Coordinates of C-alpha atoms in Angstrom, one line a residue:
M367 CA -16.1 -21.9 -3.9
I368 CA -16.8 -18.9 -5.9
V369 CA -17.6 -18.7 -9.7
R370 CA -18.6 -15.6 -11.1
T371 CA -18.7 -14.8 -14.7
L372 CA -18.2 -11.2 -16.3
N373 CA -21.5 -11.0 -17.6
E374 CA -22.7 -10.7 -14.2
C375 CA -20.5 -8.5 -12.7
I376 CA -20.9 -5.8 -15.5
Q377 CA -24.5 -5.7 -14.7
S378 CA -23.5 -5.2 -10.7
E379 CA -22.1 -2.1 -8.4
R380 CA -18.7 -4.5 -9.6
R381 CA -18.4 -2.2 -12.1
V382 CA -17.3 1.2 -12.0
V383 CA -16.9 4.3 -14.8
S384 CA -14.1 7.2 -14.8
E385 CA -13.5 9.6 -17.3
N386 CA -10.8 7.1 -18.8
W387 CA -11.8 3.5 -17.8
E388 CA -13.9 1.1 -16.4
S389 CA -13.2 -1.8 -14.4
V390 CA -14.8 -4.6 -13.1
R391 CA -14.0 -5.3 -9.9
M392 CA -14.8 -9.9 -10.0
L393 CA -12.8 -10.3 -6.8
L394 CA -12.7 -7.7 -3.7
K395 CA -12.0 -7.8 -0.4
D396 CA -15.0 -9.0 1.0
D397 CA -14.4 -12.4 -1.0
N398 CA -11.3 -13.1 1.5
M399 CA -8.7 -13.8 -0.4
G400 CA -6.2 -11.5 -0.1
F401 CA -6.1 -10.0 -3.6
S402 CA -8.6 -8.3 -5.5
F403 CA -9.0 -9.0 -9.6
H404 CA -10.4 -7.1 -12.0
I405 CA -10.8 -6.4 -16.0
T406 CA -10.3 -3.0 -16.5
T407 CA -11.0 -1.2 -20.1
I408 CA -8.6 1.5 -20.2
Y409 CA -10.0 3.9 -22.9
Q410 CA -8.7 4.7 -26.4
D411 CA -6.2 7.7 -26.6
T412 CA -6.4 9.1 -23.2
E413 CA -3.7 9.4 -20.4
T414 CA -4.4 8.3 -16.6
H415 CA -1.8 9.3 -14.0
I416 CA -2.0 6.5 -11.7
H417 CA 0.6 5.9 -8.2
Y418 CA -0.4 3.6 -5.8
K419 CA 1.2 4.5 -2.7
H420 CA -0.8 1.6 -0.5
H421 CA -1.3 -1.2 -3.2
L422 CA 0.7 -3.6 -5.8
E423 CA -0.7 -4.3 -8.8
S424 CA 0.3 -6.9 -11.5
V425 CA -1.4 -5.8 -15.3
Y426 CA -1.8 -8.7 -17.9
C427 CA -2.8 -6.3 -21.4
I428 CA -5.8 -8.9 -23.4
S429 CA -6.1 -6.5 -26.1
G430 CA -5.2 -2.9 -27.3
N431 CA -2.2 -1.5 -27.2
G432 CA -0.2 1.8 -25.3
E433 CA 2.6 2.4 -22.8
I434 CA 3.4 2.5 -19.8
E435 CA 5.8 6.0 -18.6
M436 CA 7.4 5.7 -15.6
A437 CA 7.6 9.0 -13.2
G438 CA 11.1 9.3 -13.9
G439 CA 10.8 9.4 -17.9
E440 CA 11.3 5.6 -18.6
T441 CA 8.7 4.7 -21.1
F442 CA 7.3 0.6 -22.3
P443 CA 5.2 -0.6 -24.7
I444 CA 1.8 -2.4 -23.7
Q445 CA 0.7 -4.8 -26.1
P446 CA -1.5 -8.2 -26.2
G447 CA 0.6 -10.4 -23.7
T448 CA 2.5 -8.0 -21.9
L449 CA 2.8 -7.9 -17.9
Y450 CA 3.9 -5.5 -16.2
I451 CA 4.1 -5.7 -12.1
L452 CA 4.2 -2.2 -10.0
D453 CA 6.3 -3.8 -6.9
Q454 CA 7.6 -0.4 -5.8
H455 CA 4.2 1.5 -5.4
D456 CA 5.3 2.7 -9.0
E457 CA 4.3 6.8 -10.2
H458 CA 3.5 6.2 -13.6
Y459 CA 1.3 7.3 -16.8
L460 CA -1.1 4.3 -18.3
R461 CA -1.8 5.3 -22.5
A462 CA -3.8 3.7 -24.3
F463 CA -3.4 4.5 -28.5
P464 CA -5.9 5.5 -30.5
G465 CA -8.0 2.9 -32.1
Q466 CA -8.8 0.6 -30.1
N467 CA -9.5 0.6 -26.0
M468 CA -6.5 -1.7 -23.8
V469 CA -8.3 -4.4 -21.9
M470 CA -6.2 -5.1 -19.0
A471 CA -6.6 -8.3 -16.4
C472 CA -5.5 -6.9 -13.0
V473 CA -4.5 -7.7 -9.4
F474 CA -4.1 -5.8 -6.5
N475 CA -2.8 -6.3 -2.3
P476 CA -3.8 -5.6 -0.8
P477 CA -7.6 -6.1 -2.4
L478 CA -10.1 -3.5 -2.9
N479 CA -13.4 -2.6 -1.5
G480 CA -15.1 -2.5 -4.8
Q481 CA -15.7 1.3 -5.2
E482 CA -12.5 3.1 -5.2
I483 CA -11.6 5.4 -8.1
H484 CA -8.1 7.3 -8.2
D485 CA -8.0 10.7 -6.5
D486 CA -6.0 13.7 -7.4
S487 CA -3.0 12.0 -6.8
G488 CA -3.7 9.0 -8.7
V489 CA -4.3 7.1 -5.4
Y490 CA -6.1 4.8 -4.2
P491 CA -7.7 4.9 -0.4
L492 CA -5.8 2.1 1.6
T493 CA -8.2 -0.4 2.8
Q494 CA -8.0 -2.6 6.0
V495 CA -6.8 -6.5 5.4

């Protein structure tokens, strides 16, 4: 059994900070569960280009408001209680509206190792499962 708290993960190398977001990676590849689980904060009034070519992701909005715009232009609102699933390696733009950060619970398959950040094309590197 594995037990961790968000606070202890925030105070460790499991917290990864980037320009537009920070992610607390609570469950990772080396935990051998087959997926990773993160609490990610998207900073207010930002736009982030993302294209997970090697990963599938499901995201549940805990707090904050924003939108996700697919590469084809279709836009969906994000608010607390919204779940979106990137099941086709969907290229997208994630926007957090002014006034409040968006806090999201994220699950990745395959799992992340822990220190990944998006490259210039919005991609995380492929991890070996």
